[in-house]
Each structure stands twice: as structure tokens, then as C-alpha cells.
Amino acid sequence: MLDGPDTNEGVWKSDHMVAQWVATATERERRRAEQRRLMADLLPFAYDEAFTFVDLGAGTGSAAQVVLDRFPRSEAVLAEYSPQMAAEGRRMLSGYAGRFEYVELDLSRGDWPPEVPTGVGAVISSLCVHHLPDRRKRELFAEVWQHLAPGGWYLNYDPVTTDDPVVATAWLRAGDRQDPEAAARREHPTPEEKIRHENHVRYMIALAPQLDFLRLAGFEGIDVYWKQLDFVIYGGRRPVEPDDPRRSGHRRAGG
Ligand SMILES: C[S@@+](CC[C@H](N)C(=O)[O-])C[C@H]1O[C@@H](n2cnc3c(N)ncnc32)[C@H](O)[C@@H]1O
């Protein structure tokens, strides 16, 4: 974690920063295709099942889009607080008209608007929970639980930190070999890269406390379903009712 003022809103509500994000989206999504697909693979729905899911901090909808593709009768509620990201998302998702809506939601606060339905089949988030202070991460997971149907899943794809300097060095070593320009960017950042980086790491924490927050919220089936260096996909489901046949874990969630 980093001291200093919270710059998150300034970054994500800046025309310039969002334009930069959108300009680099294609290359980023190429690298993240496997993780996007896995999030969809983990959802317990049949191909032609109708269900609603929520994407928190949805940005331009890159994570939601893969779920919409995988399950052609699914519908997405894209929760986002940046008008610029939502505007880009509406444009990029125009081919899915009628299957998604953007809802304004500030995740740093606990008051979810009524446009975000309860009893949804799944909630996903990607690359956004690390922008929240710990108290809000913990509260958010409880709010997600409350919005899920029994048996509904929550999955989060996010970067994490480590307290172990040996692990941190190994992550850096491998990361630098995979991206030869990373070391130069880290050592000589442009003013904009510095702002982005500080905002990126400000509230980032280790994996273990985040799994604890899921447990505290009441999730079951908690696991780190994917991990590579400092990036993870973790999640779990809201338990089903005692007489629900899905207790065995083999059947689908409602939605
Ligand atoms: C790194 S982008 C990720 C966007 C998208 N989830 C993806 O995977 O491509 C982070 C997103 O989280 C949103 N975000 C950050 N803080 C937020 C908050 N407090 N409330 C709502 N959205 C937030 C930003 O506006 C931005 O769209």
C-alpha cells in the first residue's frame, strides 16, 4: 500500500487517461484472453440458460463481453462510476444492445442503487477491487453476497502484493523477462506513468486477507482458481439452501 491522497477518481474520470486506456485495450485483451475465458468457464450455467450477472467496475465491459458471448441468453448489469469508461463501453458493446445496461455505482461507498438487482446468478469484477481501501474490499464482498441468489458465484480477477521480498523479486524477474520494456518504465516513468502506477498500487494488498474477507462474508467454495505471479482469479459461491439439490455442487446456480 502507498501513502498519499487517493487519486483513483481523478484517473478514471479523466478524458485523457480513459483515452489512453482505450487506445491500448486490444493488446491488453489479447494478453488477458485466457483469464477472461476462465472466468466464464467457472460459471455454473448451461449454454442456453438465461441469467443476469453484474460486472463491478466494469470499465468498457471487456470481462462481461466474454460472459455474454459464452452464454447467449445472459444479461449484464455493468456497474461503473466513470462516465467516460461507460460511454466507451456503450460504444464497444453496441453489438449486444438489449443485453446490457450501465448503472452508476461508486464502489468506494456502500449504497448500491436499486438498478442493481438482487438475486443475480453471478457477480464478476476485474482489475478494480485493488483500487479500494481494505475496509471497502471487506464490505464489498458482503454486499456482493447479499446481491447473489443462493448458489450464485462471485469471481474476481485482480493483482495482489506479497510481503515476502524473495517472492516479490521473483515476480519482478519473470515479469521483466516477459515484458522487456517494463524495467525501463519502472525506472524512468513519464509523469503520467507515475500517476497511474501510484494509483494502481495504492490499496493493493496480499491475497490471504482477501480470501479472509470472502470467508467473513459467508462464501463457500473459496479458491484461487488461477494465479500467475501477482495476478489471481479468486472467488466462491453463496451457499445454497439446505434442501437444494445443488448442495452436492453438480448442478447449476439460479439467476
Ligand atoms: C483497470 S479498469 C478495469 C475495467 C474492467 N473491469 C476490465 O477488466 O477491463 C478499472 C475500472 O474500475 C473502475 N473503478 C475504479 N474505482 C471505482 C469505484 N470506486 N467505483 C466504480 N468503479 C470504479 C474504473 O472507472 C475503471 O473502469
mmCIF file of C-alpha atoms and ligand atoms in Angstrom:
data_model
loop_
_atom_site.group_PDB
_atom_site.id
_atom_site.type_symbol
_atom_site.label_atom_id
_atom_site.label_comp_id
_atom_site.label_asym_id
_atom_site.label_seq_id
_atom_site.Cartn_x
_atom_site.Cartn_y
_atom_site.Cartn_z
ATOM 1 C CA MET A 1 0.000 0.000 0.000
ATOM 2 C CA LEU A 2 1.074 3.577 -0.658
ATOM 3 C CA ASP A 3 0.585 6.737 1.384
ATOM 4 C CA GLY A 4 -0.717 9.889 -0.237
ATOM 5 C CA PRO A 5 -4.037 11.191 -1.476
ATOM 6 C CA ASP A 6 -6.497 8.891 -3.238
ATOM 7 C CA THR A 7 -6.101 9.659 -6.947
ATOM 8 C CA ASN A 8 -8.457 6.980 -8.248
ATOM 9 C CA GLU A 9 -11.395 9.139 -9.239
ATOM 10 C CA GLY A 10 -9.094 11.661 -10.925
ATOM 11 C CA VAL A 11 -7.526 8.891 -13.029
ATOM 12 C CA TRP A 12 -10.695 7.085 -14.097
ATOM 13 C CA LYS A 13 -12.741 10.216 -14.702
ATOM 14 C CA SER A 14 -10.067 11.857 -16.849
ATOM 15 C CA ASP A 15 -10.767 12.044 -20.595
ATOM 16 C CA HIS A 16 -7.069 11.709 -21.313
ATOM 17 C CA MET A 17 -6.443 8.671 -19.074
ATOM 18 C CA VAL A 18 -9.509 6.878 -20.391
ATOM 19 C CA ALA A 19 -8.492 7.622 -23.986
ATOM 20 C CA GLN A 20 -5.090 6.065 -23.198
ATOM 21 C CA TRP A 21 -6.771 3.017 -21.649
ATOM 22 C CA VAL A 22 -8.991 2.518 -24.673
ATOM 23 C CA ALA A 23 -6.104 3.027 -27.127
ATOM 24 C CA THR A 24 -4.165 0.170 -25.521
ATOM 25 C CA ALA A 25 -7.157 -2.148 -24.976
ATOM 26 C CA THR A 26 -6.641 -4.501 -27.916
ATOM 27 C CA GLU A 27 -3.132 -5.559 -26.915
ATOM 28 C CA ARG A 28 -4.134 -5.846 -23.242
ATOM 29 C CA GLU A 29 -7.138 -8.023 -24.036
ATOM 30 C CA ARG A 30 -5.004 -10.279 -26.230
ATOM 31 C CA ARG A 31 -2.786 -10.971 -23.210
ATOM 32 C CA ARG A 32 -5.756 -11.488 -20.879
ATOM 33 C CA ALA A 33 -7.846 -13.712 -23.127
ATOM 34 C CA GLU A 34 -7.137 -16.854 -21.095
ATOM 35 C CA GLN A 35 -8.188 -15.249 -17.805
ATOM 36 C CA ARG A 36 -11.327 -13.769 -19.353
ATOM 37 C CA ARG A 37 -12.316 -17.205 -20.696
ATOM 38 C CA LEU A 38 -11.642 -18.906 -17.378
ATOM 39 C CA MET A 39 -13.962 -16.516 -15.540
ATOM 40 C CA ALA A 40 -16.740 -17.566 -17.935
ATOM 41 C CA ASP A 41 -15.765 -21.267 -17.704
ATOM 42 C CA LEU A 42 -16.135 -21.174 -13.932
ATOM 43 C CA LEU A 43 -19.758 -20.030 -14.025
ATOM 44 C CA PRO A 44 -22.183 -22.907 -13.391
ATOM 45 C CA PHE A 45 -24.709 -22.184 -16.158
ATOM 46 C CA ALA A 46 -25.818 -24.220 -19.156
ATOM 47 C CA TYR A 47 -25.003 -22.694 -22.551
ATOM 48 C CA ASP A 48 -28.597 -21.628 -23.243
ATOM 49 C CA GLU A 49 -29.575 -20.672 -19.702
ATOM 50 C CA ALA A 50 -30.998 -17.205 -19.025
ATOM 51 C CA PHE A 51 -29.427 -15.380 -16.093
ATOM 52 C CA THR A 52 -28.377 -11.929 -15.001
ATOM 53 C CA PHE A 53 -24.885 -11.090 -13.828
ATOM 54 C CA VAL A 54 -23.255 -7.939 -12.503
ATOM 55 C CA ASP A 55 -19.792 -6.707 -13.531
ATOM 56 C CA LEU A 56 -18.391 -4.372 -10.849
ATOM 57 C CA GLY A 57 -16.083 -1.591 -12.042
ATOM 58 C CA ALA A 58 -16.927 -2.902 -15.489
ATOM 59 C CA GLY A 59 -14.985 -0.293 -17.429
ATOM 60 C CA THR A 60 -15.645 -0.816 -21.120
ATOM 61 C CA GLY A 61 -17.125 -4.260 -20.413
ATOM 62 C CA SER A 62 -14.246 -6.486 -21.528
ATOM 63 C CA ALA A 63 -14.881 -9.136 -18.846
ATOM 64 C CA ALA A 64 -18.660 -9.027 -19.274
ATOM 65 C CA GLN A 65 -18.369 -9.381 -23.041
ATOM 66 C CA VAL A 66 -16.778 -12.816 -22.736
ATOM 67 C CA VAL A 67 -19.614 -13.983 -20.469
ATOM 68 C CA LEU A 68 -22.221 -12.532 -22.871
ATOM 69 C CA ASP A 69 -20.557 -14.452 -25.703
ATOM 70 C CA ARG A 70 -20.332 -17.710 -23.756
ATOM 71 C CA PHE A 71 -23.970 -17.623 -22.569
ATOM 72 C CA PRO A 72 -26.115 -16.092 -25.331
ATOM 73 C CA ARG A 73 -29.196 -15.674 -23.093
ATOM 74 C CA SER A 74 -27.328 -13.961 -20.255
ATOM 75 C CA GLU A 75 -27.796 -10.275 -19.440
ATOM 76 C CA ALA A 76 -25.245 -7.963 -17.848
ATOM 77 C CA VAL A 77 -25.541 -5.091 -15.393
ATOM 78 C CA LEU A 78 -22.352 -3.089 -15.770
ATOM 79 C CA ALA A 79 -21.654 -1.119 -12.593
ATOM 80 C CA GLU A 80 -19.239 1.742 -13.178
ATOM 81 C CA TYR A 81 -18.638 5.258 -11.848
ATOM 82 C CA SER A 82 -16.648 6.742 -14.696
ATOM 83 C CA PRO A 83 -18.896 8.363 -17.316
ATOM 84 C CA GLN A 84 -16.016 8.204 -19.783
ATOM 85 C CA MET A 85 -15.492 4.451 -19.358
ATOM 86 C CA ALA A 86 -19.250 3.823 -19.540
ATOM 87 C CA ALA A 87 -19.543 5.892 -22.736
ATOM 88 C CA GLU A 88 -16.718 3.903 -24.369
ATOM 89 C CA GLY A 89 -18.299 0.669 -23.144
ATOM 90 C CA ARG A 90 -21.716 1.506 -24.609
ATOM 91 C CA ARG A 91 -19.987 2.082 -27.928
ATOM 92 C CA MET A 92 -17.845 -1.059 -27.778
ATOM 93 C CA LEU A 93 -20.782 -3.256 -26.697
ATOM 94 C CA SER A 94 -23.245 -1.893 -29.244
ATOM 95 C CA GLY A 95 -23.478 -5.351 -30.823
ATOM 96 C CA TYR A 96 -25.025 -6.619 -27.551
ATOM 97 C CA ALA A 97 -27.814 -3.993 -27.436
ATOM 98 C CA GLY A 98 -30.689 -5.119 -25.215
ATOM 99 C CA ARG A 99 -28.488 -7.487 -23.212
ATOM 100 C CA PHE A 100 -26.619 -4.985 -21.047
ATOM 101 C CA GLU A 101 -27.137 -1.782 -19.149
ATOM 102 C CA TYR A 102 -24.734 0.527 -17.381
ATOM 103 C CA VAL A 103 -25.594 1.551 -13.820
ATOM 104 C CA GLU A 104 -23.741 4.281 -11.964
ATOM 105 C CA LEU A 105 -22.186 2.793 -8.823
ATOM 106 C CA ASP A 106 -19.312 4.136 -6.750
ATOM 107 C CA LEU A 107 -17.676 1.101 -5.163
ATOM 108 C CA SER A 108 -15.981 3.242 -2.540
ATOM 109 C CA ARG A 109 -19.458 3.694 -0.997
ATOM 110 C CA GLY A 110 -21.864 1.038 0.236
ATOM 111 C CA ASP A 111 -25.121 2.322 -1.204
ATOM 112 C CA TRP A 112 -25.810 0.224 -4.293
ATOM 113 C CA PRO A 113 -28.585 1.769 -6.413
ATOM 114 C CA PRO A 114 -31.834 -0.196 -6.881
ATOM 115 C CA GLU A 115 -30.993 -0.639 -10.587
ATOM 116 C CA VAL A 116 -28.554 -3.339 -9.483
ATOM 117 C CA PRO A 117 -30.902 -6.263 -8.890
ATOM 118 C CA THR A 118 -30.640 -8.730 -6.030
ATOM 119 C CA GLY A 119 -30.850 -12.482 -6.587
ATOM 120 C CA VAL A 120 -28.448 -12.421 -9.541
ATOM 121 C CA GLY A 121 -26.752 -15.578 -10.790
ATOM 122 C CA ALA A 122 -23.222 -14.192 -10.681
ATOM 123 C CA VAL A 123 -21.110 -11.161 -9.903
ATOM 124 C CA ILE A 124 -17.739 -10.644 -11.544
ATOM 125 C CA SER A 125 -15.092 -7.972 -11.142
ATOM 126 C CA SER A 126 -11.760 -7.468 -12.776
ATOM 127 C CA LEU A 127 -8.855 -5.126 -12.160
ATOM 128 C CA CYS A 128 -10.886 -2.892 -9.902
ATOM 129 C CA VAL A 129 -11.156 -4.241 -6.321
ATOM 130 C CA HIS A 130 -7.474 -3.354 -5.800
ATOM 131 C CA HIS A 131 -8.494 0.306 -6.157
ATOM 132 C CA LEU A 132 -10.487 0.138 -2.905
ATOM 133 C CA PRO A 133 -9.263 0.580 0.680
ATOM 134 C CA ASP A 134 -9.355 -2.612 2.749
ATOM 135 C CA ARG A 135 -12.470 -1.665 4.675
ATOM 136 C CA ARG A 136 -14.342 -1.278 1.400
ATOM 137 C CA LYS A 137 -12.965 -4.545 -0.007
ATOM 138 C CA ARG A 138 -14.338 -6.345 3.042
ATOM 139 C CA GLU A 139 -17.691 -4.564 2.952
ATOM 140 C CA LEU A 140 -17.952 -5.006 -0.807
ATOM 141 C CA PHE A 141 -17.689 -8.788 -0.605
ATOM 142 C CA ALA A 142 -20.570 -8.805 1.907
ATOM 143 C CA GLU A 143 -22.601 -6.559 -0.423
ATOM 144 C CA VAL A 144 -21.881 -8.933 -3.328
ATOM 145 C CA TRP A 145 -23.068 -11.886 -1.209
ATOM 146 C CA GLN A 146 -26.305 -10.034 -0.474
ATOM 147 C CA HIS A 147 -26.952 -9.418 -4.185
ATOM 148 C CA LEU A 148 -26.369 -13.035 -5.236
ATOM 149 C CA ALA A 149 -29.022 -15.740 -5.439
ATOM 150 C CA PRO A 150 -28.272 -18.778 -3.270
ATOM 151 C CA GLY A 151 -25.766 -20.786 -5.307
ATOM 152 C CA GLY A 152 -24.653 -17.651 -7.190
ATOM 153 C CA TRP A 153 -20.942 -17.121 -7.820
ATOM 154 C CA TYR A 154 -18.572 -14.229 -7.300
ATOM 155 C CA LEU A 155 -15.256 -14.172 -9.201
ATOM 156 C CA ASN A 156 -12.585 -11.509 -9.045
ATOM 157 C CA TYR A 157 -9.532 -11.108 -11.309
ATOM 158 C CA ASP A 158 -7.012 -8.749 -9.750
ATOM 159 C CA PRO A 159 -3.365 -8.069 -8.935
ATOM 160 C CA VAL A 160 -2.069 -8.767 -5.417
ATOM 161 C CA THR A 161 1.072 -7.942 -3.423
ATOM 162 C CA THR A 162 3.346 -10.149 -1.340
ATOM 163 C CA ASP A 163 5.079 -9.461 1.979
ATOM 164 C CA ASP A 164 7.917 -11.837 1.071
ATOM 165 C CA PRO A 165 10.808 -9.961 -0.621
ATOM 166 C CA VAL A 166 12.084 -13.164 -2.238
ATOM 167 C CA VAL A 167 8.719 -13.738 -3.863
ATOM 168 C CA ALA A 168 8.496 -10.065 -4.892
ATOM 169 C CA THR A 169 11.902 -10.304 -6.601
ATOM 170 C CA ALA A 170 10.921 -13.488 -8.414
ATOM 171 C CA TRP A 171 7.700 -11.859 -9.671
ATOM 172 C CA LEU A 172 9.693 -8.859 -10.921
ATOM 173 C CA ARG A 173 12.337 -11.027 -12.586
ATOM 174 C CA ALA A 174 9.806 -13.073 -14.515
ATOM 175 C CA GLY A 175 7.676 -10.024 -15.301
ATOM 176 C CA ASP A 176 10.661 -8.153 -16.747
ATOM 177 C CA ARG A 177 11.590 -11.117 -18.930
ATOM 178 C CA GLN A 178 8.041 -11.328 -20.244
ATOM 179 C CA ASP A 179 7.879 -7.564 -20.923
ATOM 180 C CA PRO A 180 11.334 -6.219 -21.876
ATOM 181 C CA GLU A 181 10.157 -2.576 -21.563
ATOM 182 C CA ALA A 182 8.821 -2.967 -18.015
ATOM 183 C CA ALA A 183 12.117 -2.235 -16.219
ATOM 184 C CA ALA A 184 12.695 0.995 -18.164
ATOM 185 C CA ARG A 185 9.131 2.159 -17.463
ATOM 186 C CA ARG A 186 9.606 1.419 -13.764
ATOM 187 C CA GLU A 187 12.955 3.196 -13.503
ATOM 188 C CA HIS A 188 12.163 6.188 -15.747
ATOM 189 C CA PRO A 189 8.395 6.649 -15.752
ATOM 190 C CA THR A 190 6.766 9.558 -17.540
ATOM 191 C CA PRO A 191 4.767 11.804 -15.157
ATOM 192 C CA GLU A 192 1.599 10.086 -16.388
ATOM 193 C CA GLU A 193 3.001 6.577 -15.875
ATOM 194 C CA LYS A 194 3.992 7.601 -12.342
ATOM 195 C CA ILE A 195 0.458 8.768 -11.532
ATOM 196 C CA ARG A 196 -1.038 5.598 -12.994
ATOM 197 C CA HIS A 197 1.386 3.361 -11.136
ATOM 198 C CA GLU A 198 0.852 5.046 -7.777
ATOM 199 C CA ASN A 199 -2.885 4.801 -8.263
ATOM 200 C CA HIS A 200 -2.524 1.154 -9.282
ATOM 201 C CA VAL A 201 -0.633 0.082 -6.152
ATOM 202 C CA ARG A 202 -2.138 2.456 -3.547
ATOM 203 C CA TYR A 203 -4.588 -0.011 -1.990
ATOM 204 C CA MET A 204 -3.224 -3.258 -3.433
ATOM 205 C CA ILE A 205 -2.800 -5.945 -0.754
ATOM 206 C CA ALA A 206 -1.815 -9.579 -0.412
ATOM 207 C CA LEU A 207 -4.061 -12.458 -1.408
ATOM 208 C CA ALA A 208 -4.666 -14.048 2.021
ATOM 209 C CA PRO A 209 -6.657 -11.208 3.626
ATOM 210 C CA GLN A 210 -8.880 -11.032 0.545
ATOM 211 C CA LEU A 211 -9.740 -14.719 0.891
ATOM 212 C CA ASP A 212 -10.478 -13.996 4.562
ATOM 213 C CA PHE A 213 -12.882 -11.236 3.512
ATOM 214 C CA LEU A 214 -14.708 -13.768 1.313
ATOM 215 C CA ARG A 215 -14.947 -16.216 4.239
ATOM 216 C CA LEU A 216 -16.178 -13.478 6.568
ATOM 217 C CA ALA A 217 -18.869 -12.558 4.045
ATOM 218 C CA GLY A 218 -20.129 -16.169 4.087
ATOM 219 C CA PHE A 219 -18.923 -17.548 0.742
ATOM 220 C CA GLU A 220 -18.192 -21.251 0.249
ATOM 221 C CA GLY A 221 -16.132 -22.985 -2.424
ATOM 222 C CA ILE A 222 -13.490 -20.306 -1.977
ATOM 223 C CA ASP A 223 -10.411 -20.939 -4.043
ATOM 224 C CA VAL A 224 -7.685 -19.257 -6.029
ATOM 225 C CA TYR A 225 -8.908 -20.622 -9.345
ATOM 226 C CA TRP A 226 -5.995 -19.180 -11.309
ATOM 227 C CA LYS A 227 -2.729 -17.499 -10.432
ATOM 228 C CA GLN A 228 0.284 -16.259 -12.332
ATOM 229 C CA LEU A 229 2.899 -14.185 -10.489
ATOM 230 C CA ASP A 230 0.990 -11.246 -8.977
ATOM 231 C CA PHE A 231 -2.313 -11.821 -10.779
ATOM 232 C CA VAL A 232 -5.085 -14.069 -9.447
ATOM 233 C CA ILE A 233 -8.643 -15.139 -10.027
ATOM 234 C CA TYR A 234 -10.334 -15.982 -6.764
ATOM 235 C CA GLY A 235 -13.941 -16.409 -5.745
ATOM 236 C CA GLY A 236 -16.630 -18.599 -4.285
ATOM 237 C CA ARG A 237 -20.371 -19.030 -4.183
ATOM 238 C CA ARG A 238 -23.174 -18.016 -1.880
ATOM 239 C CA PRO A 239 -24.273 -21.250 -0.192
ATOM 240 C CA VAL A 240 -27.460 -22.856 -1.447
ATOM 241 C CA GLU A 241 -30.413 -23.561 0.868
ATOM 242 C CA PRO A 242 -30.173 -26.786 2.945
ATOM 243 C CA ASP A 243 -32.782 -28.663 0.823
ATOM 244 C CA ASP A 244 -31.344 -27.530 -2.528
ATOM 245 C CA PRO A 245 -30.059 -30.425 -4.682
ATOM 246 C CA ARG A 246 -27.143 -28.222 -5.764
ATOM 247 C CA ARG A 247 -25.601 -28.806 -2.321
ATOM 248 C CA SER A 248 -23.727 -31.637 -3.985
ATOM 249 C CA GLY A 249 -22.105 -28.997 -6.185
ATOM 250 C CA HIS A 250 -23.007 -30.589 -9.511
ATOM 251 C CA ARG A 251 -25.986 -28.538 -10.593
ATOM 252 C CA ARG A 252 -26.366 -25.009 -11.822
ATOM 253 C CA ALA A 253 -26.984 -21.762 -9.908
ATOM 254 C CA GLY A 254 -30.265 -19.890 -10.150
ATOM 255 C CA GLY A 255 -30.450 -16.440 -11.601
HETATM 256 C C1 LIG B 1 -8.390 -1.125 -14.658
HETATM 257 S S1 LIG B 1 -10.013 -0.703 -15.116
HETATM 258 C C2 LIG B 1 -10.748 -2.309 -15.385
HETATM 259 C C3 LIG B 1 -12.004 -2.237 -16.201
HETATM 260 C C4 LIG B 1 -12.636 -3.601 -16.485
HETATM 261 N N1 LIG B 1 -13.147 -4.217 -15.291
HETATM 262 C C5 LIG B 1 -11.652 -4.511 -17.179
HETATM 263 O O1 LIG B 1 -11.306 -5.564 -16.630
HETATM 264 O O2 LIG B 1 -11.231 -4.179 -18.292
HETATM 265 C C6 LIG B 1 -10.691 -0.233 -13.538
HETATM 266 C C7 LIG B 1 -12.139 0.178 -13.622
HETATM 267 O O3 LIG B 1 -12.669 0.286 -12.297
HETATM 268 C C8 LIG B 1 -13.448 1.448 -12.239
HETATM 269 N N2 LIG B 1 -13.465 1.916 -10.872
HETATM 270 C C9 LIG B 1 -12.399 2.243 -10.112
HETATM 271 N N3 LIG B 1 -12.810 2.673 -8.909
HETATM 272 C C10 LIG B 1 -14.158 2.600 -8.904
HETATM 273 C C11 LIG B 1 -15.156 2.925 -7.941
HETATM 274 N N4 LIG B 1 -14.844 3.430 -6.751
HETATM 275 N N5 LIG B 1 -16.446 2.709 -8.284
HETATM 276 C C12 LIG B 1 -16.782 2.225 -9.502
HETATM 277 N N6 LIG B 1 -15.884 1.915 -10.466
HETATM 278 C C13 LIG B 1 -14.581 2.097 -10.161
HETATM 279 C C14 LIG B 1 -12.746 2.426 -13.165
HETATM 280 O O4 LIG B 1 -13.576 3.512 -13.546
HETATM 281 C C15 LIG B 1 -12.352 1.523 -14.307
HETATM 282 O O5 LIG B 1 -13.370 1.418 -15.252
#
